[in-house]
PDB file of C-alpha atoms in Angstrom:
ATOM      1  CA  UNK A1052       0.000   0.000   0.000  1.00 42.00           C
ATOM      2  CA  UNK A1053       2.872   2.538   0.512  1.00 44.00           C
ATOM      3  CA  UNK A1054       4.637   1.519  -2.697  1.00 47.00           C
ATOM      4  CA  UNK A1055       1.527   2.392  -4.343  1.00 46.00           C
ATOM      5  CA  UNK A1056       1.055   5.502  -3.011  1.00 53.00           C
ATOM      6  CA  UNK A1057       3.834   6.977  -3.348  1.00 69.00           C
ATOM      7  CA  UNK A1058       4.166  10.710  -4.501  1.00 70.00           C
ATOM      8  CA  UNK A1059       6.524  10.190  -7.160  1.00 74.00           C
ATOM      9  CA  UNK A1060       4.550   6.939  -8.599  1.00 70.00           C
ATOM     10  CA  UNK A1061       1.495   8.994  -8.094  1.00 71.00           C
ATOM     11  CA  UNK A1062       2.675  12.076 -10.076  1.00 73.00           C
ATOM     12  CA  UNK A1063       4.184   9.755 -13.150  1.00 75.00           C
ATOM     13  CA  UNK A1064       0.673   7.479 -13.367  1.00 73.00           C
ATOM     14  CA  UNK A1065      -1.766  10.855 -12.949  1.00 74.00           C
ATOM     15  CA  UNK A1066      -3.744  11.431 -16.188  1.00 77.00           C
ATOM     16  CA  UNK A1067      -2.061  13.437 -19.010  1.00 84.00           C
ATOM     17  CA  UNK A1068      -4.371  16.941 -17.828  1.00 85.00           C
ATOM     18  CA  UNK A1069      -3.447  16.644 -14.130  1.00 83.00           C
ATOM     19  CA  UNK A1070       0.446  16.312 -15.158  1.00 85.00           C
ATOM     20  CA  UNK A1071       0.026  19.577 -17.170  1.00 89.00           C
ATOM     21  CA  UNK A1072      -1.839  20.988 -14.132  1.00 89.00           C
ATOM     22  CA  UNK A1073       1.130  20.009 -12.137  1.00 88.00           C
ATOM     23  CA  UNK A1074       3.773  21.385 -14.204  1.00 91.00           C
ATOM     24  CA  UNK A1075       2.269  24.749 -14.835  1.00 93.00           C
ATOM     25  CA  UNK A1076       1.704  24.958 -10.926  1.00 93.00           C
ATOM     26  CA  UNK A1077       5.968  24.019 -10.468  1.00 93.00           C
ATOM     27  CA  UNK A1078       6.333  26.383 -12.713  1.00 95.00           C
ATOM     28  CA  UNK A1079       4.357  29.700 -11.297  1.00 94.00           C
ATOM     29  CA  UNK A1080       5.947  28.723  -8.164  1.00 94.00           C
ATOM     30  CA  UNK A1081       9.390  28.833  -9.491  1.00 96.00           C
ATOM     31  CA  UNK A1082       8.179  32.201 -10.772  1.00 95.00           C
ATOM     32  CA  UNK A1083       7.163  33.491  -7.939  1.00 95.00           C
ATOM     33  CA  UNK A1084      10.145  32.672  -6.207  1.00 95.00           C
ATOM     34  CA  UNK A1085      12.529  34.223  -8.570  1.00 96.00           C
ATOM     35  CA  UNK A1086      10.088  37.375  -8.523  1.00 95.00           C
ATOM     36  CA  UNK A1087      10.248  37.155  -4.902  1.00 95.00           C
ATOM     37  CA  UNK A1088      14.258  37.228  -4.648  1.00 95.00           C
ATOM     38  CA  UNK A1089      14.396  40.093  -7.294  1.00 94.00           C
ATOM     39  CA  UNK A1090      12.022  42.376  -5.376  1.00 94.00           C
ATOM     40  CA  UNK A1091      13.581  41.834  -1.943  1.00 93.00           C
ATOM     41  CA  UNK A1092      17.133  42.442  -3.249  1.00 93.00           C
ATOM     42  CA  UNK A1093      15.172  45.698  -5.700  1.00 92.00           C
ATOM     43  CA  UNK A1094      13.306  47.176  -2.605  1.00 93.00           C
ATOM     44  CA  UNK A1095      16.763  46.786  -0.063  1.00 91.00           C
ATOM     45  CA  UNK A1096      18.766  48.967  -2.643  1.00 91.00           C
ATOM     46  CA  UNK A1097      16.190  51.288  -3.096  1.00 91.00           C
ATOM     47  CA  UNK A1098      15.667  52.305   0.412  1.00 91.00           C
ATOM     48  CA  UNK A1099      19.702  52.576   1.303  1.00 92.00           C
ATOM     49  CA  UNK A1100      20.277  54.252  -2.313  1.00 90.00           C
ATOM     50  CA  UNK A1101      17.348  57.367  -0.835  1.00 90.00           C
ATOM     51  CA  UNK A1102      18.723  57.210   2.564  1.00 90.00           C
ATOM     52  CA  UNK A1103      21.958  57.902   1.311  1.00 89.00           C
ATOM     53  CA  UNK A1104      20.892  60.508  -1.286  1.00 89.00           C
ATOM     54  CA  UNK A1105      18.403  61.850   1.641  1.00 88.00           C
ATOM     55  CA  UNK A1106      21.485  61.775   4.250  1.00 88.00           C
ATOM     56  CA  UNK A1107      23.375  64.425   1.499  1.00 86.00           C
ATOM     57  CA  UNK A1108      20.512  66.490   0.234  1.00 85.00           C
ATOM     58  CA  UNK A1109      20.046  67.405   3.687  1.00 86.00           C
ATOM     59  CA  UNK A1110      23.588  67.996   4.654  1.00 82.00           C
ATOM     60  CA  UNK A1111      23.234  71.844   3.580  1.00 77.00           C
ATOM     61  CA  UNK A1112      24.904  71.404   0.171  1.00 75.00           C
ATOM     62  CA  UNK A1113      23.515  74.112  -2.644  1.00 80.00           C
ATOM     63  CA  UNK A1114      21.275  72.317  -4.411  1.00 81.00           C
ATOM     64  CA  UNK A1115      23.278  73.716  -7.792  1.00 82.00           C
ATOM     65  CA  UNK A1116      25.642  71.813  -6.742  1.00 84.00           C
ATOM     66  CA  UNK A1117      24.129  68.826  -5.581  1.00 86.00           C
ATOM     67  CA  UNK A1118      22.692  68.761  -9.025  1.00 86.00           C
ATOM     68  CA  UNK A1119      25.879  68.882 -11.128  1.00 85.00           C
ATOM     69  CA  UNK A1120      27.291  65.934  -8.937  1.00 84.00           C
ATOM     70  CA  UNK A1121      24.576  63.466 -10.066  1.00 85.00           C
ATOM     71  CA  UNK A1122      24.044  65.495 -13.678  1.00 82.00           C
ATOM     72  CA  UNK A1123      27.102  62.930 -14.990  1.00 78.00           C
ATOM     73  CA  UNK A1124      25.675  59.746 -13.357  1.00 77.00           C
ATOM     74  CA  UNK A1125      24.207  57.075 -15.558  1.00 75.00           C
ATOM     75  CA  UNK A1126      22.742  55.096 -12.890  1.00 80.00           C
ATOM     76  CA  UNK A1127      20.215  57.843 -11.236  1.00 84.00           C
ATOM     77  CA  UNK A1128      17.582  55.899  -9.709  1.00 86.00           C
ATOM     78  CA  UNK A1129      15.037  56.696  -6.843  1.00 88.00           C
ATOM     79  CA  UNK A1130      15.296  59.972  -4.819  1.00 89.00           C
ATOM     80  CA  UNK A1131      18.401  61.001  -6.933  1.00 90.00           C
ATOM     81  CA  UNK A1132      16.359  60.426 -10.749  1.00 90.00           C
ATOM     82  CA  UNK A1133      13.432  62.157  -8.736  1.00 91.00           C
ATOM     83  CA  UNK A1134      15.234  65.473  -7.946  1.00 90.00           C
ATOM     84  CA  UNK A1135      17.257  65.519 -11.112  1.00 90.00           C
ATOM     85  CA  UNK A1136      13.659  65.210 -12.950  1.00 89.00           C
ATOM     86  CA  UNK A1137      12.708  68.068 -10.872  1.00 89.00           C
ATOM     87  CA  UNK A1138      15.423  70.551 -10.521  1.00 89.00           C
ATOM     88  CA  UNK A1139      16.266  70.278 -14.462  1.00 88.00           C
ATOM     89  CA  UNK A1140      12.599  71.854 -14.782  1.00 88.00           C
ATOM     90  CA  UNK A1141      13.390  74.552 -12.157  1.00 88.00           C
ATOM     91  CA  UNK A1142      16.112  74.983 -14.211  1.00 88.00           C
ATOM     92  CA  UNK A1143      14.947  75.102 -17.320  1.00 87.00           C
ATOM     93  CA  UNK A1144      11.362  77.305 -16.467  1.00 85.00           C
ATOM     94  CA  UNK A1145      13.924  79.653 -14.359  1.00 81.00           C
ATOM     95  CA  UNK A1146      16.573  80.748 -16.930  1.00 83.00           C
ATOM     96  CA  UNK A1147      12.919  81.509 -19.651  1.00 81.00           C
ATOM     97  CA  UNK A1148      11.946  83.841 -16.716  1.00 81.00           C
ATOM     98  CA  UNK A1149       8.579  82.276 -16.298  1.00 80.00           C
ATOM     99  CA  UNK A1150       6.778  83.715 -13.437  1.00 83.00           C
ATOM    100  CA  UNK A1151       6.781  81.934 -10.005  1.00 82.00           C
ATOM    101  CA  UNK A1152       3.559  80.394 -10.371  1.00 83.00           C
ATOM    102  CA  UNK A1153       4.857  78.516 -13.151  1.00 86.00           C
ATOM    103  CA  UNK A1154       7.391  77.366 -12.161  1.00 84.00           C
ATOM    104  CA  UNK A1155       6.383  75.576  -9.113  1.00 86.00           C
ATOM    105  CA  UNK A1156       3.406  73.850 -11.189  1.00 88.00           C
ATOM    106  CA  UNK A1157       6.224  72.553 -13.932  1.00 88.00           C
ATOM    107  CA  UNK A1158       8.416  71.232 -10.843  1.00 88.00           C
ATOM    108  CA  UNK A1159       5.522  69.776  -9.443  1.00 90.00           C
ATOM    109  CA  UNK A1160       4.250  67.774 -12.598  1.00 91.00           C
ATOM    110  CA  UNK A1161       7.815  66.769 -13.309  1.00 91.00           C
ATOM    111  CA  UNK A1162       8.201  65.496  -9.677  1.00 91.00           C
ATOM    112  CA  UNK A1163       4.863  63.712 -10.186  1.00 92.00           C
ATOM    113  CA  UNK A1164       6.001  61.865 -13.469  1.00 91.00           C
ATOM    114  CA  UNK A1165       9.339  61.139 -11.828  1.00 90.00           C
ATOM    115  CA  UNK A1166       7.775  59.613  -8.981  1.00 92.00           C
ATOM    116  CA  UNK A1167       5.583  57.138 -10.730  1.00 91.00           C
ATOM    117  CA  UNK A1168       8.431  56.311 -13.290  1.00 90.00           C
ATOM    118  CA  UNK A1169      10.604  55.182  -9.954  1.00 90.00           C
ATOM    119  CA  UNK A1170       7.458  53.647  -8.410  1.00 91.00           C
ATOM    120  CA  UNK A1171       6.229  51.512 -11.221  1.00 90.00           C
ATOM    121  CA  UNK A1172       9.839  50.511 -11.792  1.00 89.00           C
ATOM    122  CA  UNK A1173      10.469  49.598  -7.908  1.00 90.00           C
ATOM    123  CA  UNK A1174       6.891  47.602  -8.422  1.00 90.00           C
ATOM    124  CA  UNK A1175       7.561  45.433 -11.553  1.00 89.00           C
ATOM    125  CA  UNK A1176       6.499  41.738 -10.802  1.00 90.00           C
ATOM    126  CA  UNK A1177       4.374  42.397  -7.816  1.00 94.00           C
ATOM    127  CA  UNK A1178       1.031  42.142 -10.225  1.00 93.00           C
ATOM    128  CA  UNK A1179       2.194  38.714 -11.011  1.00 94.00           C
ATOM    129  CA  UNK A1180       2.235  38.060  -7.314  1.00 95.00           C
ATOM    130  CA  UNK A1181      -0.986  38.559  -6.766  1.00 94.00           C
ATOM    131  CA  UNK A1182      -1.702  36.733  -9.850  1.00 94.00           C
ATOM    132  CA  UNK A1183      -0.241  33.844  -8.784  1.00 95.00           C
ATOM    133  CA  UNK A1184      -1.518  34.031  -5.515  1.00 94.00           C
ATOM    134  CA  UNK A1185      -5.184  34.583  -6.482  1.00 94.00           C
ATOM    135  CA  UNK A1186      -5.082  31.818  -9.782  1.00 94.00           C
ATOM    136  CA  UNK A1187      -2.929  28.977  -8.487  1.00 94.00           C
ATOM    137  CA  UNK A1188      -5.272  27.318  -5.550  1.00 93.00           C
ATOM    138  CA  UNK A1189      -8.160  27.499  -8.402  1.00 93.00           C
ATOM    139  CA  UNK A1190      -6.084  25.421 -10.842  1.00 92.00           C
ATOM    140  CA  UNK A1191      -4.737  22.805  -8.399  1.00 91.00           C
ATOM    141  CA  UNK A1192      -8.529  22.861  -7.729  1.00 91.00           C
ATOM    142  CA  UNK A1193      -9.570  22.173 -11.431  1.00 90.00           C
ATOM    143  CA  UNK A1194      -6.516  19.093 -11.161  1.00 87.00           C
ATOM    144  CA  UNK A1195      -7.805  17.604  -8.117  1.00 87.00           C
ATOM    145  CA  UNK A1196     -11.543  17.816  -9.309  1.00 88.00           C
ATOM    146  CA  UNK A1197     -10.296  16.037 -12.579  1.00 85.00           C
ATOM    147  CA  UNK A1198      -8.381  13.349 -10.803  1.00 82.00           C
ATOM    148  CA  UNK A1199     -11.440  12.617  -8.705  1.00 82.00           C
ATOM    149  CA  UNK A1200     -13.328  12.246 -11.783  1.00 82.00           C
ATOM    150  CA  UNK A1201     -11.646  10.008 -13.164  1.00 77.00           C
ATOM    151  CA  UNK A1202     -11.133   7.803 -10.166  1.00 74.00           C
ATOM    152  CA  UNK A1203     -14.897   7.316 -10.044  1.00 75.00           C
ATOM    153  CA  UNK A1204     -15.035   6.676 -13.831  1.00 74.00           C
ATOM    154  CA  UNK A1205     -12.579   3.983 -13.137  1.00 68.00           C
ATOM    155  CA  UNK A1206     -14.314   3.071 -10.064  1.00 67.00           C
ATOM    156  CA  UNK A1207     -17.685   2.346 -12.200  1.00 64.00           C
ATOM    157  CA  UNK A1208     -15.583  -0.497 -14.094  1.00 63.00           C
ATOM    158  CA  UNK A1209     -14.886  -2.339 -11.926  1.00 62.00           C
ATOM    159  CA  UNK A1210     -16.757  -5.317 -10.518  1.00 60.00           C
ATOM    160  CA  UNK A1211     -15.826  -4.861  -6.893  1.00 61.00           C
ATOM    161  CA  UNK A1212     -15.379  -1.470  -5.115  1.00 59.00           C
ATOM    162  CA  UNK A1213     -12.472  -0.883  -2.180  1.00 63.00           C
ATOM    163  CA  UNK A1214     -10.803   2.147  -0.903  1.00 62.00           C
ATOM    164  CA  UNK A1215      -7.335   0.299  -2.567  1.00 62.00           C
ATOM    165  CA  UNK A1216      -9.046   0.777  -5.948  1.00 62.00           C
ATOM    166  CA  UNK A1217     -10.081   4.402  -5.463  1.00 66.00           C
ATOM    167  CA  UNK A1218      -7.306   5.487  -3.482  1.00 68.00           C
ATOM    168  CA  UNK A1219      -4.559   6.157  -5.957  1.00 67.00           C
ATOM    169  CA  UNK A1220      -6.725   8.344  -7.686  1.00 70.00           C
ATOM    170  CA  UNK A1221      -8.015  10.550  -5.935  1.00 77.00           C
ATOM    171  CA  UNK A1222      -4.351  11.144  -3.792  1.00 77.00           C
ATOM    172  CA  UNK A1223      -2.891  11.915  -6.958  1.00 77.00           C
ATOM    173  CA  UNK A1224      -6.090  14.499  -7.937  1.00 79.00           C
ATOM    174  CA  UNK A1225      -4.983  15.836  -4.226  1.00 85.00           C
ATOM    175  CA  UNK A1226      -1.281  16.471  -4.924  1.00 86.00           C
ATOM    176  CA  UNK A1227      -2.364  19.441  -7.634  1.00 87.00           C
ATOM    177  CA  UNK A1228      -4.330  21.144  -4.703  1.00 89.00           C
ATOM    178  CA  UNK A1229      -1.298  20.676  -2.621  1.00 89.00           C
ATOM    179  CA  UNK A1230       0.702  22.116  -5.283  1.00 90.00           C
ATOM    180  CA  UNK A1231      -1.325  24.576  -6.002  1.00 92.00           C
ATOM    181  CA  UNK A1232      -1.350  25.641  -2.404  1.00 93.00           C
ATOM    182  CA  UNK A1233       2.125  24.946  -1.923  1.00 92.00           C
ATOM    183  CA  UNK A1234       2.343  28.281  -5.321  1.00 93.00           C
ATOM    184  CA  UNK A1235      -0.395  30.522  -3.833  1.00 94.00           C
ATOM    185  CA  UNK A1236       0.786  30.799  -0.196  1.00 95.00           C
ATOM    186  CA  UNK A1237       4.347  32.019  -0.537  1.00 95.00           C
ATOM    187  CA  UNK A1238       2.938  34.397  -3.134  1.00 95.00           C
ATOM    188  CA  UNK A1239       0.301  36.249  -1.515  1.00 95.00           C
ATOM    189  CA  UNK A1240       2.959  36.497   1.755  1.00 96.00           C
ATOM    190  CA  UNK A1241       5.229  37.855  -0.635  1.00 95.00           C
ATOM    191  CA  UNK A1242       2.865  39.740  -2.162  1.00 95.00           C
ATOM    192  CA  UNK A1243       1.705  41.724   1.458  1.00 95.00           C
ATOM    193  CA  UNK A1244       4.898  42.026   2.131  1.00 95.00           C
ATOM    194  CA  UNK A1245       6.501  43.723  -0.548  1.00 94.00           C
ATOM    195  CA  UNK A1246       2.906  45.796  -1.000  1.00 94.00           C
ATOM    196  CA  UNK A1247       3.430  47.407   1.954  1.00 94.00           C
ATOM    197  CA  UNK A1248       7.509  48.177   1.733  1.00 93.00           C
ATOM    198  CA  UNK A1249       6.800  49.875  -1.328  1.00 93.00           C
ATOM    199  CA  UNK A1250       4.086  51.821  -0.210  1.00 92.00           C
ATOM    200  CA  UNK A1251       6.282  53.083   2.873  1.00 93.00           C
ATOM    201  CA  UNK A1252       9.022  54.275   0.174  1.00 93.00           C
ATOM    202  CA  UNK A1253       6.271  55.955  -2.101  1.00 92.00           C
ATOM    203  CA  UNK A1254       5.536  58.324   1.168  1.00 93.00           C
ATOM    204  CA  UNK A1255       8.723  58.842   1.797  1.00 91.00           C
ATOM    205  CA  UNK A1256       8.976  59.704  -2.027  1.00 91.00           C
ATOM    206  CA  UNK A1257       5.919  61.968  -1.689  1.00 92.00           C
ATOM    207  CA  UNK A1258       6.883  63.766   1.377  1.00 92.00           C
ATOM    208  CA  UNK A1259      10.636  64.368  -0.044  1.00 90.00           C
ATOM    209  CA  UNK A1260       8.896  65.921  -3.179  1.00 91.00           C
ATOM    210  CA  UNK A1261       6.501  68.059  -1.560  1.00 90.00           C
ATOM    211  CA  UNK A1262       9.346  69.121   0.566  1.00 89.00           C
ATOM    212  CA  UNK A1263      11.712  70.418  -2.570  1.00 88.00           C
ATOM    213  CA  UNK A1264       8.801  71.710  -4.174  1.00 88.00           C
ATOM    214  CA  UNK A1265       8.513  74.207  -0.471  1.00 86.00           C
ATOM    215  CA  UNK A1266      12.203  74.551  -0.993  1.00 84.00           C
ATOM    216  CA  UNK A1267      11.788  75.468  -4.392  1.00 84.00           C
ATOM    217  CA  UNK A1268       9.382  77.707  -4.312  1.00 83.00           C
ATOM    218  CA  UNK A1269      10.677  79.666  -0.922  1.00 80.00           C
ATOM    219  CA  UNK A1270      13.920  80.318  -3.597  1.00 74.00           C
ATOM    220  CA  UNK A1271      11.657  82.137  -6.398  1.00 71.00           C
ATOM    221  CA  UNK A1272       9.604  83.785  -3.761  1.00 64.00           C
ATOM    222  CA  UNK A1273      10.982  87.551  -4.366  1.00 45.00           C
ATOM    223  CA  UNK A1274       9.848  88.945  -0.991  1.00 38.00           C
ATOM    224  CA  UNK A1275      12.349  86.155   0.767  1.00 43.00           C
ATOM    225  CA  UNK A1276      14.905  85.838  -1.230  1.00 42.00           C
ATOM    226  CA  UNK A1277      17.310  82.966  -0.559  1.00 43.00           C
ATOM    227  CA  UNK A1278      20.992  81.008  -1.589  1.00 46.00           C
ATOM    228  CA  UNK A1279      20.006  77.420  -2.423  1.00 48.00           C
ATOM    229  CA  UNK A1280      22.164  76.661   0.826  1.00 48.00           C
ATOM    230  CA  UNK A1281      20.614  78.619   2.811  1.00 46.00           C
ATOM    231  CA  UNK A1282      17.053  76.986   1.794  1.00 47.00           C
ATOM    232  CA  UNK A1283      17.857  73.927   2.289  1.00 51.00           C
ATOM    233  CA  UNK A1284      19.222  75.056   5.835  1.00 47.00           C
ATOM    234  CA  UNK A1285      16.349  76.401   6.625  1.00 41.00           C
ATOM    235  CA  UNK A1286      14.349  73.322   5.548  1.00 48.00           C
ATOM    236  CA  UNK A1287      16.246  70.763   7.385  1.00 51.00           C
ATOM    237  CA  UNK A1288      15.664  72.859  10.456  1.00 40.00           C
ATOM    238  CA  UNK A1289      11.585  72.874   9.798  1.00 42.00           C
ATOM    239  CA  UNK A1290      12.123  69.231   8.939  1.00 48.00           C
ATOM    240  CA  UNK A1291      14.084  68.505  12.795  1.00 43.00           C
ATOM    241  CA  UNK A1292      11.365  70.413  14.180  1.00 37.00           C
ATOM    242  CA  UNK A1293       8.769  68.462  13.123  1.00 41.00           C
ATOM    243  CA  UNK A1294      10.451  65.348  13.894  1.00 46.00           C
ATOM    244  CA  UNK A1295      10.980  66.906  17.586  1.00 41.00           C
ATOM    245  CA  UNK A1296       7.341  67.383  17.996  1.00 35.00           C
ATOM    246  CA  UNK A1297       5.885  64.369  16.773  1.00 39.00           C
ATOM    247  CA  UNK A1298       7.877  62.511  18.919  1.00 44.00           C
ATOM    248  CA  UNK A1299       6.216  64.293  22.123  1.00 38.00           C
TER     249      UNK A1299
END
């Protein structure tokens, strides 16, 4: 009885459907797993690449100058792509003279269009997460339901009916909702998981660009008038502040 139902005997002898069924559910989790590896390693060096731009954007620096150190860099991604997006429109709207209105509402569509561009980059291959989290119990389902099928088909041939006669068939019909399982569960996990990591770097994202775009438009402002330095000196200081008080 144990030879017979073994997994490996049980996989090889299931119908030619519930094999495909099977393989397609190895497959998506295989998938899964590589997406899962890919995203964890993705979302790690995106958060220490903005910490680290973060950690020298708010070290005083004029933000001229921060921009010409990452104008030459290839490999601009997150925070750093975000305020290069931006600041080369402050640029650009500045030296035309356009008025101060104008200015801020080309920095802030820029920063918007930077923002998802980074996002939906930082996101690729969580969709197909959820996809395979939401799909794959259904089609170790449809495999099982199958299998069962045709164990009772076979059951209704023969003269005498025992649980050794039915038994085969219907435990290989169970291994695809085991493996379907076994492709869903790690996948929606991963799927939460990486859901909400993003989301915590898209505020962070958010709040950095609403805080350049106060930065930004505190510098055209011609009643205040300000060195980029000096800004950003004065924003770090609101920013400390705020910090301070929240955490009263």
């Amino acid at each position: 009885m144990s030879e017979s139902l073994n997994i490996i005997d049980l996989i090889t002898q299931a119908s030619l459907l519930v094999q495909i069924v099977m393989a397609l559910l190895l497959l998506a989790s295989l998938l899964s797993w590589v997406i899962i590896f890919r995203l964890s390693s993705r979302l790690g060096t995106a958060k220490n690449f903005d910490e680290q731009f973060e950690t020298w954007f708010w070290s005083g620096e004029d933000l001229a100058k921060l921009y010409q150190g990452i104008q030459g860099s290839p490999d601009r991604q997150g925070l750093e792509q975000i305020f290069y997006v931006g600041f080369s429109e402050y640029l650009r709207m500045h030296k035309k003279r356009q008025p101060k209105d104008d200015i801020i509402d080309g920095v802030e569509r820029k920063l918007r269009v930077g923002l998802g561009r980074q996002q939906q980059q930082l996101e690729s291959g969580i969709s197909t997460l959820a996809s395979i989290g939401s799909v794959a119990p259904y089609v170790g389902l449809f495999g099982t339901v199958w299998g069962i099928m045709n164990a009772f088909l076979g059951l209704s041939q023969t003269e005498q009916a025992t649980i050794a006669s039915v038994a085969p068939g219907i435990a290989e019909a169970l291994i695809a909702t085991a493996m379907g399982l076994f492709a869903a569960i790690p996948a929606v996990l991963a799927y939460n998981h990486f859901t909400s990591k993003s989301g915590r770097l898209y505020d962070s994202r958010a709040l950095f660009c609403d805080e350049m775009t106060g930065m930004l438009q505190r510098e055209t402002s011609t009643d205040n008038p300000t060195t980029p330095a000096q800004t950003t000196q004065i924003a770090q200081a609101n920013k400390v502040a705020a910090t301070q008080v929240t955490g009263l």
